[in-house]
């Protein structure tokens, strides 16, 4: 009973960390990728603002997904995969 | 985590709501008041009611003042006195980049001597950058709170699958059910407003918490972004340095404005770029703004030739979206009725947060089978009441300080903000030492007495200092006083009805946990 309670709290702690820190990093790279793409079709300031605008929505979805998934393993895979994906994309696009 | 998404979202809704509920309540209360920040300032600085504003004359006098005080500045910004704000605020940027700000009498263009108060600006600044912490930290905390609020709202919508059906259910004075029904009802009434206000508030400060885009695309000057998103950039030859030159008299510009705007609308702000050079130009912006994208009518003239120049505002859809987030949040387009609707939507937001936090507390009180002391529940109860009643009481004390101290001590340091925080702290201390049964009634009683007497105190002080001499003079203060009495009346209603709710909770707990009532332990 006691172990379950500790397990639950540790689980929650790591989910919060993933949702906040992972979500923030992922949104940051997401905004860079999207800004690079938007730069093709719109001026610089507009591209930066619109990418940040979408990154906020992305963060909220990321945060809620981290708590909506039952399996903690899936949460870790999902967050690491998306963060790495956007990091690589932002690095590739310059 | 819970097995179903709805259960997970319910969990997320409860805990995110609890975590930042109190801060969000403060932001909502002060943000709602900020819609009337000029009115609050006018109430707290009665001298403002005695200034007659003539914009044409004000523009002439401020131009003379700036031509004398800052002829070699890079830019002049003028917020011209109007019916809403009776003083002219000017600030200019010197060649070394430093800013100077002055508040001027619109008639004499001399430094105006007003009561030393921050007025409504205190509430306005507090609601988006807090107080006593570095501005950046305050803004980041408020942004985080706005983000958590969005998450709490979306998870709340997912949790309540019958949210609109539940909207029409209100079981009054029936313990936990009443809070839940009330929470659902107030949440649904202004749901689009809550989503809009939280999202726009969050998006405004993107440059603080998502600076990577700006750092990457504006490596030399991050603030270049703001110029580009607001105005269309024109490539200018780099060696074109401004040369000293005389400017045409402002009267000539005024006569052109009269021709182009025959209705003579109120002017909001004026910007003079590169004054007393051959590149000097003036941008005049109308006060009335019927757009939601901060795109009110404006005119641009050359100050060397007097010719009208092209409109340089950025009309790109994304630039309009950028203006829209500010416009929707601050509602400068709103007329009196819409402004009132925004204000009361904000108050509904406060009620939503308060009822949510009270629901959390009542629920756990009922679930506390052992009836033992629980520090967490004790703290939540006390913080709830110290926020929901303590903050409005602190606001009332802030206003009292203005009437009882500031007006009679115009040269002393401002004590209003200190009194605001001290009275709030006292309310928290009272909450901590009060018995649970009398917690709400004591706090509400203090608020009711103070708010009921405030307008009366105000009238006495205004009469004493000769700010009002007839009923007509008092009309300038009556709106504010009516609002205070309205909230006093609402508190009186709550004070009368708070005990039935508490009795219901008590009854429910007893019936649930006493074996005589046939309930399982």
Coordinates of C-alpha atoms in Angstrom, one line a residue, chain B residues 15-410:
Chain B
X15 CA -4.6 19.8 -9.2
X16 CA -3.6 22.4 -11.8
X17 CA -6.6 24.4 -10.6
X18 CA -5.5 24.1 -7.0
X19 CA -1.8 24.8 -7.7
X20 CA -2.2 28.3 -9.2
X21 CA -5.9 29.0 -8.4
X22 CA -5.1 31.7 -5.8
X23 CA -2.6 33.5 -8.1
X24 CA -5.1 33.3 -11.0
X25 CA -7.9 34.7 -8.8
X26 CA -5.6 37.7 -8.0
X27 CA -4.8 38.2 -11.7
X28 CA -8.5 38.0 -12.6
X29 CA -9.7 40.4 -10.0
X30 CA -7.0 43.0 -10.7
X31 CA -7.3 42.4 -14.5
X32 CA -11.0 43.0 -14.3
X33 CA -10.5 46.3 -12.4
X34 CA -7.9 47.3 -15.0
X35 CA -10.6 47.7 -17.6
X36 CA -11.5 50.8 -15.5
X37 CA -8.0 51.8 -14.5
X38 CA -8.5 55.4 -15.7
X39 CA -11.7 55.7 -13.7
X40 CA -10.0 54.3 -10.6
X41 CA -7.1 56.8 -11.1
X42 CA -9.6 59.7 -11.6
X43 CA -11.4 58.6 -8.4
X44 CA -8.1 58.6 -6.5
X45 CA -6.9 61.9 -7.9
X46 CA -9.9 64.3 -7.5
X47 CA -7.8 67.1 -8.9
X48 CA -8.2 65.5 -12.4
X49 CA -11.9 66.3 -12.3
X50 CA -11.1 70.0 -12.1
X51 CA -9.0 70.1 -15.3
X52 CA -10.8 71.2 -18.5
X53 CA -9.5 69.5 -21.5
X54 CA -9.3 71.1 -25.0
X55 CA -7.2 68.8 -27.2
X56 CA -6.4 71.5 -29.8
X57 CA -5.0 73.7 -27.0
X58 CA -3.3 70.8 -25.3
X59 CA -1.5 69.8 -28.5
X60 CA -0.2 73.4 -29.0
X61 CA 1.1 73.7 -25.5
X62 CA 2.8 70.3 -25.4
X63 CA 4.5 71.1 -28.7
X64 CA 5.9 74.3 -27.3
X65 CA 7.0 72.4 -24.2
X66 CA 8.8 69.7 -26.1
X67 CA 10.4 72.1 -28.6
X68 CA 11.9 73.9 -25.6
X69 CA 12.8 70.9 -23.5
X70 CA 13.8 68.2 -26.0
X71 CA 14.6 69.7 -29.4
X72 CA 17.4 67.2 -30.1
X73 CA 15.6 64.1 -29.0
X74 CA 15.3 61.1 -31.3
X75 CA 11.5 60.7 -30.8
X76 CA 8.7 62.3 -28.9
X77 CA 5.7 60.3 -27.7
X78 CA 2.7 62.2 -26.5
X79 CA -0.4 60.6 -24.9
X80 CA -2.7 63.6 -25.3
X81 CA -5.1 64.5 -22.6
X82 CA -8.7 63.4 -23.3
X83 CA -12.1 63.0 -21.6
X84 CA -10.8 59.7 -20.2
X85 CA -7.5 60.9 -18.9
X86 CA -7.2 64.6 -18.1
X87 CA -3.4 64.9 -18.2
X88 CA -0.9 64.8 -21.1
X89 CA 1.8 62.2 -20.6
X90 CA 5.0 62.8 -22.7
X91 CA 8.1 60.8 -22.9
X92 CA 11.0 61.3 -25.2
X93 CA 14.1 59.4 -26.2
X94 CA 17.3 61.3 -26.1
X95 CA 20.2 60.7 -28.5
X96 CA 22.0 58.5 -26.0
X97 CA 18.9 56.2 -25.9
X98 CA 17.7 57.2 -22.5
X99 CA 14.0 58.0 -21.9
X100 CA 12.5 60.9 -19.9
X101 CA 8.8 61.0 -18.9
X102 CA 6.6 63.9 -17.7
X103 CA 3.0 64.3 -16.8
X104 CA 1.8 67.7 -17.9
X105 CA -1.2 69.9 -17.4
X106 CA -3.0 70.1 -20.8
X107 CA -3.6 73.8 -20.5
X108 CA -0.3 75.1 -19.1
X109 CA 2.1 72.3 -20.2
X110 CA 3.7 72.5 -16.8
X111 CA 4.5 69.6 -14.5
X112 CA 1.2 68.7 -13.0
X113 CA 1.0 68.3 -9.2
X114 CA -1.4 65.5 -8.4
X115 CA -1.9 63.3 -5.3
X116 CA 1.0 60.9 -5.0
X117 CA -0.9 57.7 -5.9
X118 CA -0.5 55.0 -8.5
X119 CA -4.2 54.8 -8.8
X120 CA -5.5 52.2 -11.2
X121 CA -2.1 51.6 -12.6
X122 CA -1.1 49.7 -9.5
X123 CA -3.8 47.1 -10.2
X124 CA -3.0 47.0 -13.9
X125 CA 0.7 46.5 -13.4
X126 CA 0.2 44.0 -10.6
X127 CA -2.1 41.8 -12.8
X128 CA 0.6 41.1 -15.4
X129 CA 3.9 41.6 -13.6
X130 CA 3.1 41.2 -9.9
X131 CA 4.7 43.3 -7.3
X132 CA 8.0 43.2 -5.4
X133 CA 9.6 40.8 -7.8
X134 CA 11.7 41.6 -10.9
X135 CA 9.4 42.6 -13.7
X136 CA 10.7 39.7 -15.9
X137 CA 10.2 37.1 -13.2
X138 CA 6.7 38.5 -12.5
X139 CA 5.7 38.4 -16.1
X140 CA 7.1 34.8 -16.5
X141 CA 5.1 33.7 -13.4
X142 CA 1.9 35.3 -14.8
X143 CA 2.5 33.6 -18.2
X144 CA 3.0 30.3 -16.4
X145 CA -0.3 30.8 -14.5
X146 CA -2.1 31.7 -17.8
X147 CA -0.7 28.5 -19.4
X148 CA -1.9 26.4 -16.4
X149 CA -5.3 28.1 -16.6
X150 CA -5.6 27.1 -20.2
X151 CA -4.7 23.6 -19.4
X152 CA -7.1 23.5 -16.4
X153 CA -9.9 24.9 -18.6
X154 CA -9.4 22.5 -21.5
X155 CA -9.1 19.5 -19.1
X156 CA -12.3 20.8 -17.4
X157 CA -14.2 20.8 -20.7
X158 CA -13.0 17.2 -21.4
X159 CA -14.0 16.1 -17.8
X160 CA -17.5 17.4 -18.0
X161 CA -19.0 15.4 -20.9
X162 CA -22.4 16.9 -20.3
X163 CA -21.1 20.4 -19.7
X164 CA -23.9 22.2 -21.4
X165 CA -26.6 20.0 -19.9
X166 CA -25.1 20.6 -16.5
X167 CA -25.1 24.3 -17.2
X168 CA -28.9 24.3 -16.7
X169 CA -28.6 22.5 -13.3
X170 CA -28.2 24.6 -10.2
X171 CA -29.0 22.9 -6.8
X172 CA -28.7 25.8 -4.4
X173 CA -27.5 25.4 -0.8
X174 CA -26.9 21.7 -1.1
X175 CA -23.3 21.4 0.0
X176 CA -20.8 20.0 -2.5
X177 CA -23.5 19.8 -5.3
X178 CA -24.1 23.5 -5.1
X179 CA -20.5 24.4 -5.6
X180 CA -20.2 22.0 -8.5
X181 CA -23.3 23.3 -10.2
X182 CA -22.3 26.9 -9.6
X183 CA -18.7 26.1 -10.9
X184 CA -20.2 24.6 -14.0
X185 CA -22.6 27.4 -14.6
X186 CA -20.2 30.3 -14.2
X187 CA -17.6 28.4 -16.3
X188 CA -19.9 27.9 -19.2
X189 CA -21.4 31.4 -19.2
X190 CA -18.2 33.1 -20.2
X191 CA -16.1 30.1 -21.4
X192 CA -15.0 31.8 -24.7
X193 CA -14.0 34.9 -22.7
X194 CA -11.9 32.8 -20.3
X195 CA -10.2 30.9 -23.2
X196 CA -9.6 34.1 -25.1
X197 CA -8.2 36.1 -22.1
X198 CA -5.9 33.3 -20.9
X199 CA -4.5 32.6 -24.4
X200 CA -4.0 36.3 -25.4
X201 CA -2.4 37.0 -22.1
X202 CA -0.1 34.2 -22.6
X203 CA 0.7 35.0 -26.3
X204 CA 1.6 38.6 -25.4
X205 CA 4.7 37.6 -23.5
X206 CA 6.0 35.0 -26.0
X207 CA 9.2 37.0 -26.4
X208 CA 10.1 36.3 -22.7
X209 CA 9.6 32.5 -22.5
X210 CA 10.2 31.6 -26.2
X211 CA 13.1 33.9 -27.1
X212 CA 14.9 31.4 -29.3
X213 CA 13.1 32.6 -32.5
X214 CA 14.0 36.2 -31.8
X215 CA 17.6 35.3 -30.8
X216 CA 18.0 33.4 -34.0
X217 CA 16.4 35.8 -36.5
X218 CA 17.3 39.1 -34.7
X219 CA 20.8 38.4 -33.4
X220 CA 21.8 42.0 -33.1
X221 CA 18.7 43.7 -31.9
X222 CA 15.8 41.6 -30.6
X223 CA 13.6 44.7 -30.4
X224 CA 13.8 45.1 -34.1
X225 CA 11.0 42.5 -34.2
X226 CA 8.5 44.9 -32.6
X227 CA 9.3 47.6 -35.2
X228 CA 8.9 45.1 -38.1
X229 CA 5.6 43.6 -36.9
X230 CA 4.1 47.1 -36.4
X231 CA 5.4 49.0 -39.3
X232 CA 6.3 48.3 -42.9
X233 CA 10.0 48.6 -43.3
X234 CA 11.3 50.9 -46.0
X235 CA 14.9 50.4 -47.2
X236 CA 16.7 53.7 -46.6
X237 CA 20.1 54.7 -47.8
X238 CA 22.6 54.1 -45.0
X239 CA 24.4 57.4 -45.4
X240 CA 21.2 59.4 -45.1
X241 CA 21.8 61.1 -41.8
X242 CA 19.2 63.6 -40.6
X243 CA 20.3 67.3 -40.9
X244 CA 19.0 70.0 -38.6
X245 CA 16.0 71.8 -40.0
X246 CA 13.1 73.9 -38.8
X247 CA 9.6 72.3 -38.5
X248 CA 6.5 73.8 -39.8
X249 CA 4.1 75.2 -37.1
X250 CA 1.8 72.7 -35.5
X251 CA -1.2 74.9 -36.4
X252 CA -0.7 74.0 -40.1
X253 CA -0.8 70.3 -39.2
X254 CA -3.9 70.9 -37.1
X255 CA -5.7 72.6 -40.0
X256 CA -4.9 69.6 -42.2
X257 CA -6.2 67.2 -39.6
X258 CA -9.5 69.2 -39.5
X259 CA -9.8 68.8 -43.3
X260 CA -9.0 65.1 -43.3
X261 CA -11.0 64.2 -40.2
X262 CA -14.0 66.7 -40.4
X263 CA -15.7 65.1 -37.4
X264 CA -12.8 66.1 -35.3
X265 CA -12.5 62.8 -33.4
X266 CA -10.5 62.6 -30.1
X267 CA -6.8 62.1 -30.6
X268 CA -5.2 59.3 -28.6
X269 CA -1.4 59.6 -29.2
X270 CA 1.1 61.5 -31.2
X271 CA 4.6 60.4 -32.2
X272 CA 7.2 62.8 -33.6
X273 CA 10.1 61.1 -35.2
X274 CA 13.4 62.9 -35.7
X275 CA 12.1 66.3 -34.6
X276 CA 13.9 69.4 -35.9
X277 CA 15.6 67.6 -38.7
X278 CA 14.9 67.4 -42.4
X279 CA 13.3 63.9 -41.8
X280 CA 10.9 65.0 -39.1
X281 CA 7.5 63.4 -39.3
X282 CA 4.4 63.2 -37.1
X283 CA 2.1 60.3 -36.6
X284 CA -1.4 61.1 -35.2
X285 CA -3.6 58.3 -33.9
X286 CA -7.4 58.5 -33.3
X287 CA -8.7 57.5 -29.9
X288 CA -11.8 55.7 -31.2
X289 CA -10.8 52.3 -32.3
X290 CA -13.5 50.1 -33.8
X291 CA -11.1 47.4 -34.8
X292 CA -10.0 44.5 -32.6
X293 CA -6.5 44.7 -34.1
X294 CA -5.3 48.0 -32.6
X295 CA -5.6 49.5 -36.0
X296 CA -7.4 52.8 -35.4
X297 CA -7.2 55.6 -38.0
X298 CA -4.0 57.5 -38.2
X299 CA -2.4 60.2 -40.2
X300 CA 1.3 60.8 -41.0
X301 CA 2.7 64.1 -42.1
X302 CA 6.2 65.4 -42.9
X303 CA 7.0 68.1 -40.4
X304 CA 9.3 69.9 -42.9
X305 CA 6.9 70.2 -45.8
X306 CA 3.5 69.5 -44.2
X307 CA 2.7 66.9 -46.9
X308 CA 0.8 63.8 -46.0
X309 CA 2.9 60.6 -46.0
X310 CA 2.1 57.0 -46.8
X311 CA 0.6 54.9 -44.0
X312 CA 3.4 52.7 -42.8
X313 CA 1.4 50.3 -40.6
X314 CA 2.0 46.6 -41.3
X315 CA -1.2 45.2 -42.8
X316 CA 0.0 41.6 -43.1
X317 CA -2.7 39.2 -41.7
X318 CA -0.2 37.8 -39.1
X319 CA 0.7 41.4 -38.1
X320 CA -3.1 42.0 -37.6
X321 CA -3.2 38.8 -35.6
X322 CA -0.4 40.2 -33.4
X323 CA -2.4 43.4 -32.9
X324 CA -5.5 41.3 -32.3
X325 CA -4.1 39.5 -29.3
X326 CA -3.4 42.9 -27.6
X327 CA -6.7 44.3 -28.8
X328 CA -8.8 41.4 -27.6
X329 CA -7.1 41.3 -24.2
X330 CA -7.3 45.0 -23.4
X331 CA -10.5 45.8 -25.4
X332 CA -9.7 49.4 -26.3
X333 CA -12.5 49.0 -29.0
X334 CA -15.1 48.3 -26.3
X335 CA -17.8 50.9 -25.7
X336 CA -19.3 51.3 -22.2
X337 CA -21.7 48.3 -22.4
X338 CA -19.1 46.0 -23.9
X339 CA -16.5 47.2 -21.4
X340 CA -19.0 46.3 -18.6
X341 CA -19.5 42.9 -20.2
X342 CA -15.7 42.4 -20.2
X343 CA -15.5 43.5 -16.6
X344 CA -18.3 41.1 -15.4
X345 CA -16.9 38.3 -17.5
X346 CA -13.7 38.8 -15.6
X347 CA -15.7 38.7 -12.3
X348 CA -17.3 35.5 -13.5
X349 CA -13.7 34.2 -14.0
X350 CA -13.0 35.0 -10.3
X351 CA -16.2 33.1 -9.3
X352 CA -15.2 30.2 -11.5
X353 CA -11.8 29.9 -9.8
X354 CA -13.2 30.5 -6.3
X355 CA -16.0 27.9 -6.7
X356 CA -13.5 25.4 -8.1
X357 CA -11.2 25.8 -5.1
X358 CA -14.0 25.7 -2.6
X359 CA -15.3 22.6 -4.3
X360 CA -11.9 21.0 -3.9
X361 CA -11.9 21.9 -0.2
X362 CA -15.5 20.7 0.5
X363 CA -14.9 17.4 -1.4
X364 CA -11.9 16.6 0.7
X365 CA -13.7 17.7 3.9
X366 CA -16.4 15.1 3.2
X367 CA -13.8 12.5 2.3
X368 CA -11.9 13.0 5.5
X369 CA -13.4 10.0 7.2
X370 CA -11.3 10.2 10.4
X371 CA -12.3 13.8 10.9
X372 CA -8.7 14.4 12.0
X373 CA -6.8 17.7 11.6
X374 CA -5.2 17.9 8.1
X375 CA -2.6 20.6 7.6
X376 CA -3.1 20.7 3.8
X377 CA -6.8 21.1 4.1
X378 CA -6.4 23.7 6.9
X379 CA -4.1 25.7 4.7
X380 CA -6.3 25.5 1.6
X381 CA -9.3 26.7 3.6
X382 CA -7.4 29.6 5.1
X383 CA -5.8 30.6 1.8
X384 CA -9.1 30.4 0.1
X385 CA -10.8 32.8 2.3
X386 CA -7.8 35.1 2.7
X387 CA -7.7 35.4 -1.1
X388 CA -11.3 35.5 -2.0
X389 CA -12.3 38.0 0.7
X390 CA -8.9 39.2 1.8
X391 CA -7.9 40.6 -1.6
X392 CA -11.1 42.7 -2.1
X393 CA -10.7 43.9 1.5
X394 CA -7.1 44.9 0.8
X395 CA -8.3 46.8 -2.3
X396 CA -10.9 48.6 -0.2
X397 CA -8.1 49.5 2.4
X398 CA -6.0 50.8 -0.5
X399 CA -8.9 53.1 -1.5
X400 CA -9.4 54.2 2.2
X401 CA -5.7 55.1 2.4
X402 CA -6.2 57.4 -0.5
X403 CA -9.1 59.2 1.0
X404 CA -7.9 59.3 4.6
X405 CA -4.1 59.8 4.1
X406 CA -3.0 60.6 0.6
X407 CA -5.3 63.5 -0.1
X408 CA -4.3 65.2 3.2
X409 CA -0.6 64.5 2.7
X410 CA 0.2 65.4 -0.9

